[in-house]
Amino acid sequence: MRILTMGDSIMQYNDCTTYPLTGWVQMLDRFLKPGIEILNFARNGRSTKSFIDEGRFDRVRAEAEPGDIVLIQFGHNDEKSNDPTRYTDPDGLFRKNLQYFVTELRNAGARPILLTPVARRKFSDDGTLEDTHGKYPEAVKTVAEICHVPCIDMTALSMAAIQRLGVEDSSLLFMNLPPHLYPNYPQGKSDNSHLRPDGAFLVSRLAATEFSRLDSDWPEYTDFANAVIVFAVDREALDKEIQDEKQMA
């Protein structure tokens, strides 16, 4: 089994030159049985539009083989309405591009999985986490329903986890760095979108937990679900937090 990933900087592989910046897929192999190869095509700053325009999807399609799992997660950069090279309307081109990805990958025999974008850390004055992704998560879910493919709601999962940690502790998940702590960022950094190792581990664990449950509704993904190793997690408590978060949104 192989896993191919398509997305932006929240997913992409990072090396020592940008440490501690960490894409969540970099932690995914910790939750997989040995022998599963991950090919990470995610790149910083890409939207569904620029991923296509730059020929990056052509590379994924050329690489995809029957039986491959393909994780697709976009949204952060599709939202940038001031950048015509990346912006897509959530109910228009964004959905069209996602449907194109799914159709082409299925034609290659691969098995796509759509994921909504990971939440940003933006708290209101009363300590409530704000949803910054607007209509994009729902657009992903709509495409999944139309195309009949699995969808992992990473927006809801990550929002619940960040809210649970609270304003102070959740800061440690993201690239909020004091000066002089990391050689790559001597001036420090304030960034509540991109993940550092703890954040990447948490997001990867949330995703892996959902992957392990795919076989209940998607029997064609049973081998993938069985290849996932997850630590004990209180599903009832997590599901309740997700529902509470949705009611607040």
JSON list of C-alpha atoms in Angstrom, two decimals:
[
{"chain": "A", "resi": 1, "resn": "MET", "atom": "CA", "xyz": [0.00, 0.00, 0.00]},
{"chain": "A", "resi": 2, "resn": "ARG", "atom": "CA", "xyz": [1.09, 3.54, -0.78]},
{"chain": "A", "resi": 3, "resn": "ILE", "atom": "CA", "xyz": [-0.26, 6.89, 0.40]},
{"chain": "A", "resi": 4, "resn": "LEU", "atom": "CA", "xyz": [-0.02, 9.96, -1.84]},
{"chain": "A", "resi": 5, "resn": "THR", "atom": "CA", "xyz": [-0.77, 13.38, -0.35]},
{"chain": "A", "resi": 6, "resn": "MET", "atom": "CA", "xyz": [-1.92, 16.57, -2.06]},
{"chain": "A", "resi": 7, "resn": "GLY", "atom": "CA", "xyz": [-2.20, 19.87, -0.23]},
{"chain": "A", "resi": 8, "resn": "ASP", "atom": "CA", "xyz": [-0.41, 22.96, 1.06]},
{"chain": "A", "resi": 9, "resn": "SER", "atom": "CA", "xyz": [2.09, 23.89, 3.78]},
{"chain": "A", "resi": 10, "resn": "ILE", "atom": "CA", "xyz": [-0.03, 22.34, 6.53]},
{"chain": "A", "resi": 11, "resn": "MET", "atom": "CA", "xyz": [0.71, 18.97, 4.92]},
{"chain": "A", "resi": 12, "resn": "GLN", "atom": "CA", "xyz": [4.07, 19.38, 3.23]},
{"chain": "A", "resi": 13, "resn": "TYR", "atom": "CA", "xyz": [7.39, 17.80, 4.19]},
{"chain": "A", "resi": 14, "resn": "ASN", "atom": "CA", "xyz": [9.87, 20.18, 5.88]},
{"chain": "A", "resi": 15, "resn": "ASP", "atom": "CA", "xyz": [13.57, 19.62, 6.43]},
{"chain": "A", "resi": 16, "resn": "CYS", "atom": "CA", "xyz": [16.10, 21.01, 8.90]},
{"chain": "A", "resi": 17, "resn": "THR", "atom": "CA", "xyz": [16.23, 24.40, 7.16]},
{"chain": "A", "resi": 18, "resn": "THR", "atom": "CA", "xyz": [12.73, 25.32, 8.38]},
{"chain": "A", "resi": 19, "resn": "TYR", "atom": "CA", "xyz": [12.62, 23.41, 11.69]},
{"chain": "A", "resi": 20, "resn": "PRO", "atom": "CA", "xyz": [10.47, 23.37, 13.83]},
{"chain": "A", "resi": 21, "resn": "LEU", "atom": "CA", "xyz": [7.95, 23.90, 11.00]},
{"chain": "A", "resi": 22, "resn": "THR", "atom": "CA", "xyz": [6.32, 20.49, 10.49]},
{"chain": "A", "resi": 23, "resn": "GLY", "atom": "CA", "xyz": [3.64, 19.24, 8.12]},
{"chain": "A", "resi": 24, "resn": "TRP", "atom": "CA", "xyz": [1.22, 16.87, 9.80]},
{"chain": "A", "resi": 25, "resn": "VAL", "atom": "CA", "xyz": [1.85, 14.14, 7.21]},
{"chain": "A", "resi": 26, "resn": "GLN", "atom": "CA", "xyz": [5.44, 14.00, 8.49]},
{"chain": "A", "resi": 27, "resn": "MET", "atom": "CA", "xyz": [4.04, 12.38, 11.64]},
{"chain": "A", "resi": 28, "resn": "LEU", "atom": "CA", "xyz": [1.63, 10.02, 9.90]},
{"chain": "A", "resi": 29, "resn": "ASP", "atom": "CA", "xyz": [4.01, 7.06, 9.66]},
{"chain": "A", "resi": 30, "resn": "ARG", "atom": "CA", "xyz": [4.01, 6.88, 13.47]},
{"chain": "A", "resi": 31, "resn": "PHE", "atom": "CA", "xyz": [0.42, 5.69, 13.20]},
{"chain": "A", "resi": 32, "resn": "LEU", "atom": "CA", "xyz": [0.92, 3.18, 10.37]},
{"chain": "A", "resi": 33, "resn": "LYS", "atom": "CA", "xyz": [2.11, -0.38, 10.28]},
{"chain": "A", "resi": 34, "resn": "PRO", "atom": "CA", "xyz": [5.59, -0.87, 8.78]},
{"chain": "A", "resi": 35, "resn": "GLY", "atom": "CA", "xyz": [6.03, -1.08, 5.03]},
{"chain": "A", "resi": 36, "resn": "ILE", "atom": "CA", "xyz": [3.62, 1.66, 3.93]},
{"chain": "A", "resi": 37, "resn": "GLU", "atom": "CA", "xyz": [5.19, 4.26, 1.66]},
{"chain": "A", "resi": 38, "resn": "ILE", "atom": "CA", "xyz": [4.11, 7.92, 1.82]},
{"chain": "A", "resi": 39, "resn": "LEU", "atom": "CA", "xyz": [4.69, 10.13, -1.22]},
{"chain": "A", "resi": 40, "resn": "ASN", "atom": "CA", "xyz": [4.12, 13.73, -0.15]},
{"chain": "A", "resi": 41, "resn": "PHE", "atom": "CA", "xyz": [3.24, 16.05, -3.05]},
{"chain": "A", "resi": 42, "resn": "ALA", "atom": "CA", "xyz": [1.90, 18.85, -0.82]},
{"chain": "A", "resi": 43, "resn": "ARG", "atom": "CA", "xyz": [3.65, 22.20, -1.24]},
{"chain": "A", "resi": 44, "resn": "ASN", "atom": "CA", "xyz": [3.71, 25.48, 0.62]},
{"chain": "A", "resi": 45, "resn": "GLY", "atom": "CA", "xyz": [1.30, 28.13, -0.60]},
{"chain": "A", "resi": 46, "resn": "ARG", "atom": "CA", "xyz": [-0.63, 26.01, -3.08]},
{"chain": "A", "resi": 47, "resn": "SER", "atom": "CA", "xyz": [-4.35, 26.10, -3.69]},
{"chain": "A", "resi": 48, "resn": "THR", "atom": "CA", "xyz": [-6.36, 23.69, -5.82]},
{"chain": "A", "resi": 49, "resn": "LYS", "atom": "CA", "xyz": [-5.94, 26.17, -8.68]},
{"chain": "A", "resi": 50, "resn": "SER", "atom": "CA", "xyz": [-2.19, 26.69, -8.46]},
{"chain": "A", "resi": 51, "resn": "PHE", "atom": "CA", "xyz": [-1.66, 22.97, -7.83]},
{"chain": "A", "resi": 52, "resn": "ILE", "atom": "CA", "xyz": [-3.25, 22.34, -11.22]},
{"chain": "A", "resi": 53, "resn": "ASP", "atom": "CA", "xyz": [-1.76, 25.34, -13.04]},
{"chain": "A", "resi": 54, "resn": "GLU", "atom": "CA", "xyz": [1.80, 24.46, -11.98]},
{"chain": "A", "resi": 55, "resn": "GLY", "atom": "CA", "xyz": [1.43, 20.89, -13.23]},
{"chain": "A", "resi": 56, "resn": "ARG", "atom": "CA", "xyz": [1.68, 19.41, -9.76]},
{"chain": "A", "resi": 57, "resn": "PHE", "atom": "CA", "xyz": [-1.50, 17.42, -10.13]},
{"chain": "A", "resi": 58, "resn": "ASP", "atom": "CA", "xyz": [-0.19, 15.99, -13.40]},
{"chain": "A", "resi": 59, "resn": "ARG", "atom": "CA", "xyz": [2.69, 14.53, -11.40]},
{"chain": "A", "resi": 60, "resn": "VAL", "atom": "CA", "xyz": [0.34, 12.99, -8.86]},
{"chain": "A", "resi": 61, "resn": "ARG", "atom": "CA", "xyz": [-1.85, 11.52, -11.58]},
{"chain": "A", "resi": 62, "resn": "ALA", "atom": "CA", "xyz": [1.18, 10.09, -13.37]},
{"chain": "A", "resi": 63, "resn": "GLU", "atom": "CA", "xyz": [2.43, 8.51, -10.15]},
{"chain": "A", "resi": 64, "resn": "ALA", "atom": "CA", "xyz": [-0.92, 7.13, -8.95]},
{"chain": "A", "resi": 65, "resn": "GLU", "atom": "CA", "xyz": [-1.36, 3.38, -9.27]},
{"chain": "A", "resi": 66, "resn": "PRO", "atom": "CA", "xyz": [-4.34, 1.10, -8.64]},
{"chain": "A", "resi": 67, "resn": "GLY", "atom": "CA", "xyz": [-4.94, 0.70, -4.91]},
{"chain": "A", "resi": 68, "resn": "ASP", "atom": "CA", "xyz": [-3.07, 3.85, -3.83]},
{"chain": "A", "resi": 69, "resn": "ILE", "atom": "CA", "xyz": [-4.65, 5.98, -1.13]},
{"chain": "A", "resi": 70, "resn": "VAL", "atom": "CA", "xyz": [-4.63, 9.70, -2.00]},
{"chain": "A", "resi": 71, "resn": "LEU", "atom": "CA", "xyz": [-5.21, 12.26, 0.77]},
{"chain": "A", "resi": 72, "resn": "ILE", "atom": "CA", "xyz": [-6.47, 15.60, -0.58]},
{"chain": "A", "resi": 73, "resn": "GLN", "atom": "CA", "xyz": [-6.55, 18.66, 1.70]},
{"chain": "A", "resi": 74, "resn": "PHE", "atom": "CA", "xyz": [-6.84, 22.24, 0.44]},
{"chain": "A", "resi": 75, "resn": "GLY", "atom": "CA", "xyz": [-8.51, 25.45, 1.56]},
{"chain": "A", "resi": 76, "resn": "HIS", "atom": "CA", "xyz": [-6.01, 27.74, 3.28]},
{"chain": "A", "resi": 77, "resn": "ASN", "atom": "CA", "xyz": [-4.80, 29.31, 0.05]},
{"chain": "A", "resi": 78, "resn": "ASP", "atom": "CA", "xyz": [-7.97, 28.91, -1.99]},
{"chain": "A", "resi": 79, "resn": "GLU", "atom": "CA", "xyz": [-9.40, 31.47, 0.46]},
{"chain": "A", "resi": 80, "resn": "LYS", "atom": "CA", "xyz": [-6.98, 34.25, -0.61]},
{"chain": "A", "resi": 81, "resn": "SER", "atom": "CA", "xyz": [-9.36, 36.43, -2.61]},
{"chain": "A", "resi": 82, "resn": "ASN", "atom": "CA", "xyz": [-6.69, 39.07, -3.23]},
{"chain": "A", "resi": 83, "resn": "ASP", "atom": "CA", "xyz": [-4.52, 36.60, -5.18]},
{"chain": "A", "resi": 84, "resn": "PRO", "atom": "CA", "xyz": [-5.99, 35.60, -8.57]},
{"chain": "A", "resi": 85, "resn": "THR", "atom": "CA", "xyz": [-3.32, 32.93, -9.05]},
{"chain": "A", "resi": 86, "resn": "ARG", "atom": "CA", "xyz": [-4.66, 30.99, -6.06]},
{"chain": "A", "resi": 87, "resn": "TYR", "atom": "CA", "xyz": [-8.18, 32.10, -5.17]},
{"chain": "A", "resi": 88, "resn": "THR", "atom": "CA", "xyz": [-11.15, 29.83, -5.89]},
{"chain": "A", "resi": 89, "resn": "ASP", "atom": "CA", "xyz": [-14.78, 30.39, -4.98]},
{"chain": "A", "resi": 90, "resn": "PRO", "atom": "CA", "xyz": [-15.85, 27.70, -2.48]},
{"chain": "A", "resi": 91, "resn": "ASP", "atom": "CA", "xyz": [-19.09, 27.00, -4.34]},
{"chain": "A", "resi": 92, "resn": "GLY", "atom": "CA", "xyz": [-17.51, 27.30, -7.77]},
{"chain": "A", "resi": 93, "resn": "LEU", "atom": "CA", "xyz": [-13.97, 26.53, -8.90]},
{"chain": "A", "resi": 94, "resn": "PHE", "atom": "CA", "xyz": [-12.92, 25.05, -5.56]},
{"chain": "A", "resi": 95, "resn": "ARG", "atom": "CA", "xyz": [-15.58, 22.35, -5.80]},
{"chain": "A", "resi": 96, "resn": "LYS", "atom": "CA", "xyz": [-14.92, 21.86, -9.49]},
{"chain": "A", "resi": 97, "resn": "ASN", "atom": "CA", "xyz": [-11.20, 21.31, -8.87]},
{"chain": "A", "resi": 98, "resn": "LEU", "atom": "CA", "xyz": [-11.81, 18.82, -6.06]},
{"chain": "A", "resi": 99, "resn": "GLN", "atom": "CA", "xyz": [-14.22, 16.87, -8.25]},
{"chain": "A", "resi": 100, "resn": "TYR", "atom": "CA", "xyz": [-11.61, 16.87, -11.01]},
{"chain": "A", "resi": 101, "resn": "PHE", "atom": "CA", "xyz": [-9.00, 15.45, -8.62]},
{"chain": "A", "resi": 102, "resn": "VAL", "atom": "CA", "xyz": [-11.32, 12.70, -7.44]},
{"chain": "A", "resi": 103, "resn": "THR", "atom": "CA", "xyz": [-12.46, 11.72, -10.94]},
{"chain": "A", "resi": 104, "resn": "GLU", "atom": "CA", "xyz": [-8.97, 11.60, -12.42]},
{"chain": "A", "resi": 105, "resn": "LEU", "atom": "CA", "xyz": [-7.52, 9.63, -9.52]},
{"chain": "A", "resi": 106, "resn": "ARG", "atom": "CA", "xyz": [-10.34, 7.13, -9.62]},
{"chain": "A", "resi": 107, "resn": "ASN", "atom": "CA", "xyz": [-9.74, 6.68, -13.32]},
{"chain": "A", "resi": 108, "resn": "ALA", "atom": "CA", "xyz": [-6.18, 5.71, -12.38]},
{"chain": "A", "resi": 109, "resn": "GLY", "atom": "CA", "xyz": [-7.51, 3.14, -9.92]},
{"chain": "A", "resi": 110, "resn": "ALA", "atom": "CA", "xyz": [-6.49, 5.13, -6.84]},
{"chain": "A", "resi": 111, "resn": "ARG", "atom": "CA", "xyz": [-8.69, 5.67, -3.78]},
{"chain": "A", "resi": 112, "resn": "PRO", "atom": "CA", "xyz": [-9.09, 9.37, -2.85]},
{"chain": "A", "resi": 113, "resn": "ILE", "atom": "CA", "xyz": [-9.99, 10.69, 0.57]},
{"chain": "A", "resi": 114, "resn": "LEU", "atom": "CA", "xyz": [-11.01, 14.32, 1.03]},
{"chain": "A", "resi": 115, "resn": "LEU", "atom": "CA", "xyz": [-10.07, 16.25, 4.17]},
{"chain": "A", "resi": 116, "resn": "THR", "atom": "CA", "xyz": [-11.35, 19.65, 5.27]},
{"chain": "A", "resi": 117, "resn": "PRO", "atom": "CA", "xyz": [-8.61, 22.17, 6.20]},
{"chain": "A", "resi": 118, "resn": "VAL", "atom": "CA", "xyz": [-6.98, 22.21, 9.64]},
{"chain": "A", "resi": 119, "resn": "ALA", "atom": "CA", "xyz": [-8.24, 25.04, 11.85]},
{"chain": "A", "resi": 120, "resn": "ARG", "atom": "CA", "xyz": [-6.27, 28.19, 12.49]},
{"chain": "A", "resi": 121, "resn": "ARG", "atom": "CA", "xyz": [-5.73, 29.29, 16.08]},
{"chain": "A", "resi": 122, "resn": "LYS", "atom": "CA", "xyz": [-7.85, 32.44, 16.36]},
{"chain": "A", "resi": 123, "resn": "PHE", "atom": "CA", "xyz": [-9.66, 33.03, 19.63]},
{"chain": "A", "resi": 124, "resn": "SER", "atom": "CA", "xyz": [-12.32, 35.64, 20.28]},
{"chain": "A", "resi": 125, "resn": "ASP", "atom": "CA", "xyz": [-12.14, 37.83, 23.38]},
{"chain": "A", "resi": 126, "resn": "ASP", "atom": "CA", "xyz": [-14.31, 35.39, 25.34]},
{"chain": "A", "resi": 127, "resn": "GLY", "atom": "CA", "xyz": [-11.91, 32.49, 24.65]},
{"chain": "A", "resi": 128, "resn": "THR", "atom": "CA", "xyz": [-13.96, 30.85, 21.91]},
{"chain": "A", "resi": 129, "resn": "LEU", "atom": "CA", "xyz": [-12.10, 29.56, 18.90]},
{"chain": "A", "resi": 130, "resn": "GLU", "atom": "CA", "xyz": [-13.27, 31.18, 15.66]},
{"chain": "A", "resi": 131, "resn": "ASP", "atom": "CA", "xyz": [-13.88, 29.29, 12.43]},
{"chain": "A", "resi": 132, "resn": "THR", "atom": "CA", "xyz": [-11.79, 31.11, 9.81]},
{"chain": "A", "resi": 133, "resn": "HIS", "atom": "CA", "xyz": [-12.47, 28.81, 6.86]},
{"chain": "A", "resi": 134, "resn": "GLY", "atom": "CA", "xyz": [-15.96, 29.99, 5.98]},
{"chain": "A", "resi": 135, "resn": "LYS", "atom": "CA", "xyz": [-17.70, 27.88, 3.32]},
{"chain": "A", "resi": 136, "resn": "TYR", "atom": "CA", "xyz": [-14.66, 25.83, 2.33]},
{"chain": "A", "resi": 137, "resn": "PRO", "atom": "CA", "xyz": [-15.14, 22.88, 4.74]},
{"chain": "A", "resi": 138, "resn": "GLU", "atom": "CA", "xyz": [-18.75, 22.49, 3.65]},
{"chain": "A", "resi": 139, "resn": "ALA", "atom": "CA", "xyz": [-17.66, 22.62, 0.02]},
{"chain": "A", "resi": 140, "resn": "VAL", "atom": "CA", "xyz": [-15.29, 19.70, 0.66]},
{"chain": "A", "resi": 141, "resn": "LYS", "atom": "CA", "xyz": [-18.10, 17.72, 2.29]},
{"chain": "A", "resi": 142, "resn": "THR", "atom": "CA", "xyz": [-20.41, 18.46, -0.62]},
{"chain": "A", "resi": 143, "resn": "VAL", "atom": "CA", "xyz": [-17.90, 17.16, -3.15]},
{"chain": "A", "resi": 144, "resn": "ALA", "atom": "CA", "xyz": [-17.36, 14.03, -1.06]},
{"chain": "A", "resi": 145, "resn": "GLU", "atom": "CA", "xyz": [-21.09, 13.39, -1.04]},
{"chain": "A", "resi": 146, "resn": "ILE", "atom": "CA", "xyz": [-21.46, 14.02, -4.78]},
{"chain": "A", "resi": 147, "resn": "CYS", "atom": "CA", "xyz": [-18.48, 11.86, -5.68]},
{"chain": "A", "resi": 148, "resn": "HIS", "atom": "CA", "xyz": [-19.19, 9.27, -2.98]},
{"chain": "A", "resi": 149, "resn": "VAL", "atom": "CA", "xyz": [-15.75, 9.30, -1.38]},
{"chain": "A", "resi": 150, "resn": "PRO", "atom": "CA", "xyz": [-14.75, 9.44, 2.30]},
{"chain": "A", "resi": 151, "resn": "CYS", "atom": "CA", "xyz": [-14.40, 12.86, 3.91]},
{"chain": "A", "resi": 152, "resn": "ILE", "atom": "CA", "xyz": [-12.53, 13.50, 7.16]},
{"chain": "A", "resi": 153, "resn": "ASP", "atom": "CA", "xyz": [-13.70, 16.70, 8.85]},
{"chain": "A", "resi": 154, "resn": "MET", "atom": "CA", "xyz": [-10.33, 17.91, 10.07]},
{"chain": "A", "resi": 155, "resn": "THR", "atom": "CA", "xyz": [-11.72, 21.41, 10.60]},
{"chain": "A", "resi": 156, "resn": "ALA", "atom": "CA", "xyz": [-14.14, 20.21, 13.28]},
{"chain": "A", "resi": 157, "resn": "LEU", "atom": "CA", "xyz": [-11.65, 17.77, 14.80]},
{"chain": "A", "resi": 158, "resn": "SER", "atom": "CA", "xyz": [-8.84, 20.31, 15.07]},
{"chain": "A", "resi": 159, "resn": "MET", "atom": "CA", "xyz": [-11.15, 23.07, 16.32]},
{"chain": "A", "resi": 160, "resn": "ALA", "atom": "CA", "xyz": [-12.36, 20.84, 19.12]},
{"chain": "A", "resi": 161, "resn": "ALA", "atom": "CA", "xyz": [-8.81, 19.90, 20.08]},
{"chain": "A", "resi": 162, "resn": "ILE", "atom": "CA", "xyz": [-7.56, 23.52, 20.05]},
{"chain": "A", "resi": 163, "resn": "GLN", "atom": "CA", "xyz": [-10.57, 24.71, 22.03]},
{"chain": "A", "resi": 164, "resn": "ARG", "atom": "CA", "xyz": [-10.01, 21.96, 24.58]},
{"chain": "A", "resi": 165, "resn": "LEU", "atom": "CA", "xyz": [-6.39, 23.02, 25.09]},
{"chain": "A", "resi": 166, "resn": "GLY", "atom": "CA", "xyz": [-7.34, 26.67, 25.48]},
{"chain": "A", "resi": 167, "resn": "VAL", "atom": "CA", "xyz": [-5.71, 29.96, 24.54]},
{"chain": "A", "resi": 168, "resn": "GLU", "atom": "CA", "xyz": [-2.34, 29.43, 26.22]},
{"chain": "A", "resi": 169, "resn": "ASP", "atom": "CA", "xyz": [-1.59, 25.74, 25.73]},
{"chain": "A", "resi": 170, "resn": "SER", "atom": "CA", "xyz": [-2.78, 25.65, 22.12]},
{"chain": "A", "resi": 171, "resn": "SER", "atom": "CA", "xyz": [-0.14, 28.24, 21.23]},
{"chain": "A", "resi": 172, "resn": "LEU", "atom": "CA", "xyz": [2.46, 25.48, 21.53]},
{"chain": "A", "resi": 173, "resn": "LEU", "atom": "CA", "xyz": [0.91, 23.62, 18.58]},
{"chain": "A", "resi": 174, "resn": "PHE", "atom": "CA", "xyz": [1.72, 26.40, 16.13]},
{"chain": "A", "resi": 175, "resn": "MET", "atom": "CA", "xyz": [4.75, 28.38, 15.02]},
{"chain": "A", "resi": 176, "resn": "ASN", "atom": "CA", "xyz": [4.65, 30.85, 17.89]},
{"chain": "A", "resi": 177, "resn": "LEU", "atom": "CA", "xyz": [8.33, 31.14, 18.75]},
{"chain": "A", "resi": 178, "resn": "PRO", "atom": "CA", "xyz": [10.23, 33.49, 21.06]},
{"chain": "A", "resi": 179, "resn": "PRO", "atom": "CA", "xyz": [13.41, 35.11, 19.71]},
{"chain": "A", "resi": 180, "resn": "HIS", "atom": "CA", "xyz": [16.72, 33.20, 19.86]},
{"chain": "A", "resi": 181, "resn": "LEU", "atom": "CA", "xyz": [15.15, 29.80, 20.57]},
{"chain": "A", "resi": 182, "resn": "TYR", "atom": "CA", "xyz": [15.55, 28.28, 17.08]},
{"chain": "A", "resi": 183, "resn": "PRO", "atom": "CA", "xyz": [18.46, 29.11, 14.72]},
{"chain": "A", "resi": 184, "resn": "ASN", "atom": "CA", "xyz": [16.08, 29.22, 11.74]},
{"chain": "A", "resi": 185, "resn": "TYR", "atom": "CA", "xyz": [14.01, 31.95, 13.40]},
{"chain": "A", "resi": 186, "resn": "PRO", "atom": "CA", "xyz": [16.39, 34.21, 15.35]},
{"chain": "A", "resi": 187, "resn": "GLN", "atom": "CA", "xyz": [13.76, 36.98, 15.53]},
{"chain": "A", "resi": 188, "resn": "GLY", "atom": "CA", "xyz": [11.08, 34.58, 16.70]},
{"chain": "A", "resi": 189, "resn": "LYS", "atom": "CA", "xyz": [7.75, 34.10, 14.95]},
{"chain": "A", "resi": 190, "resn": "SER", "atom": "CA", "xyz": [4.03, 34.59, 15.50]},
{"chain": "A", "resi": 191, "resn": "ASP", "atom": "CA", "xyz": [2.09, 32.18, 13.30]},
{"chain": "A", "resi": 192, "resn": "ASN", "atom": "CA", "xyz": [-1.20, 30.51, 14.18]},
{"chain": "A", "resi": 193, "resn": "SER", "atom": "CA", "xyz": [-1.66, 28.62, 10.93]},
{"chain": "A", "resi": 194, "resn": "HIS", "atom": "CA", "xyz": [1.45, 26.49, 10.54]},
{"chain": "A", "resi": 195, "resn": "LEU", "atom": "CA", "xyz": [2.30, 23.61, 12.83]},
{"chain": "A", "resi": 196, "resn": "ARG", "atom": "CA", "xyz": [5.34, 22.66, 14.83]},
{"chain": "A", "resi": 197, "resn": "PRO", "atom": "CA", "xyz": [6.01, 19.04, 15.91]},
{"chain": "A", "resi": 198, "resn": "ASP", "atom": "CA", "xyz": [3.47, 18.90, 18.75]},
{"chain": "A", "resi": 199, "resn": "GLY", "atom": "CA", "xyz": [0.77, 20.31, 16.49]},
{"chain": "A", "resi": 200, "resn": "ALA", "atom": "CA", "xyz": [1.64, 18.02, 13.61]},
{"chain": "A", "resi": 201, "resn": "PHE", "atom": "CA", "xyz": [1.51, 15.02, 15.96]},
{"chain": "A", "resi": 202, "resn": "LEU", "atom": "CA", "xyz": [-1.89, 16.01, 17.31]},
{"chain": "A", "resi": 203, "resn": "VAL", "atom": "CA", "xyz": [-3.38, 16.59, 13.84]},
{"chain": "A", "resi": 204, "resn": "SER", "atom": "CA", "xyz": [-1.90, 13.37, 12.52]},
{"chain": "A", "resi": 205, "resn": "ARG", "atom": "CA", "xyz": [-3.31, 11.43, 15.45]},
{"chain": "A", "resi": 206, "resn": "LEU", "atom": "CA", "xyz": [-6.76, 12.89, 14.87]},
{"chain": "A", "resi": 207, "resn": "ALA", "atom": "CA", "xyz": [-6.59, 11.97, 11.19]},
{"chain": "A", "resi": 208, "resn": "ALA", "atom": "CA", "xyz": [-5.28, 8.48, 11.89]},
{"chain": "A", "resi": 209, "resn": "THR", "atom": "CA", "xyz": [-8.08, 7.82, 14.36]},
{"chain": "A", "resi": 210, "resn": "GLU", "atom": "CA", "xyz": [-10.61, 8.63, 11.64]},
{"chain": "A", "resi": 211, "resn": "PHE", "atom": "CA", "xyz": [-8.74, 6.55, 9.06]},
{"chain": "A", "resi": 212, "resn": "SER", "atom": "CA", "xyz": [-8.95, 3.56, 11.39]},
{"chain": "A", "resi": 213, "resn": "ARG", "atom": "CA", "xyz": [-12.76, 3.81, 11.34]},
{"chain": "A", "resi": 214, "resn": "LEU", "atom": "CA", "xyz": [-13.22, 4.05, 7.56]},
{"chain": "A", "resi": 215, "resn": "ASP", "atom": "CA", "xyz": [-14.06, 0.38, 7.14]},
{"chain": "A", "resi": 216, "resn": "SER", "atom": "CA", "xyz": [-17.39, 0.83, 8.95]},
{"chain": "A", "resi": 217, "resn": "ASP", "atom": "CA", "xyz": [-18.82, 2.88, 6.05]},
{"chain": "A", "resi": 218, "resn": "TRP", "atom": "CA", "xyz": [-16.30, 2.29, 3.27]},
{"chain": "A", "resi": 219, "resn": "PRO", "atom": "CA", "xyz": [-15.44, -1.41, 2.92]},
{"chain": "A", "resi": 220, "resn": "GLU", "atom": "CA", "xyz": [-13.22, -0.67, -0.07]},
{"chain": "A", "resi": 221, "resn": "TYR", "atom": "CA", "xyz": [-10.89, 1.15, 2.35]},
{"chain": "A", "resi": 222, "resn": "THR", "atom": "CA", "xyz": [-10.73, -1.71, 4.88]},
{"chain": "A", "resi": 223, "resn": "ASP", "atom": "CA", "xyz": [-7.08, -2.54, 4.18]},
{"chain": "A", "resi": 224, "resn": "PHE", "atom": "CA", "xyz": [-6.14, 1.08, 4.84]},
{"chain": "A", "resi": 225, "resn": "ALA", "atom": "CA", "xyz": [-8.18, 1.21, 8.04]},
{"chain": "A", "resi": 226, "resn": "ASN", "atom": "CA", "xyz": [-6.50, -1.97, 9.24]},
{"chain": "A", "resi": 227, "resn": "ALA", "atom": "CA", "xyz": [-3.05, -0.55, 8.48]},
{"chain": "A", "resi": 228, "resn": "VAL", "atom": "CA", "xyz": [-3.55, 2.27, 10.97]},
{"chain": "A", "resi": 229, "resn": "ILE", "atom": "CA", "xyz": [-2.32, 2.04, 14.56]},
{"chain": "A", "resi": 230, "resn": "VAL", "atom": "CA", "xyz": [-3.92, 4.50, 16.96]},
{"chain": "A", "resi": 231, "resn": "PHE", "atom": "CA", "xyz": [-3.40, 5.03, 20.65]},
{"chain": "A", "resi": 232, "resn": "ALA", "atom": "CA", "xyz": [-6.34, 4.89, 22.97]},
{"chain": "A", "resi": 233, "resn": "VAL", "atom": "CA", "xyz": [-8.63, 7.87, 22.53]},
{"chain": "A", "resi": 234, "resn": "ASP", "atom": "CA", "xyz": [-11.88, 8.73, 24.27]},
{"chain": "A", "resi": 235, "resn": "ARG", "atom": "CA", "xyz": [-14.14, 8.67, 21.22]},
{"chain": "A", "resi": 236, "resn": "GLU", "atom": "CA", "xyz": [-17.27, 9.58, 23.14]},
{"chain": "A", "resi": 237, "resn": "ALA", "atom": "CA", "xyz": [-15.69, 12.69, 24.66]},
{"chain": "A", "resi": 238, "resn": "LEU", "atom": "CA", "xyz": [-14.15, 13.73, 21.34]},
{"chain": "A", "resi": 239, "resn": "ASP", "atom": "CA", "xyz": [-17.41, 13.29, 19.46]},
{"chain": "A", "resi": 240, "resn": "LYS", "atom": "CA", "xyz": [-19.23, 15.38, 22.07]},
{"chain": "A", "resi": 241, "resn": "GLU", "atom": "CA", "xyz": [-16.68, 18.18, 21.75]},
{"chain": "A", "resi": 242, "resn": "ILE", "atom": "CA", "xyz": [-17.04, 18.13, 17.97]},
{"chain": "A", "resi": 243, "resn": "GLN", "atom": "CA", "xyz": [-20.81, 18.41, 18.23]},
{"chain": "A", "resi": 244, "resn": "ASP", "atom": "CA", "xyz": [-20.51, 21.24, 20.76]},
{"chain": "A", "resi": 245, "resn": "GLU", "atom": "CA", "xyz": [-18.10, 23.04, 18.43]},
{"chain": "A", "resi": 246, "resn": "LYS", "atom": "CA", "xyz": [-20.49, 22.68, 15.49]},
{"chain": "A", "resi": 247, "resn": "GLN", "atom": "CA", "xyz": [-23.34, 24.13, 17.57]},
{"chain": "A", "resi": 248, "resn": "MET", "atom": "CA", "xyz": [-21.23, 27.14, 18.49]},
{"chain": "A", "resi": 249, "resn": "ALA", "atom": "CA", "xyz": [-20.21, 27.78, 14.86]}
]
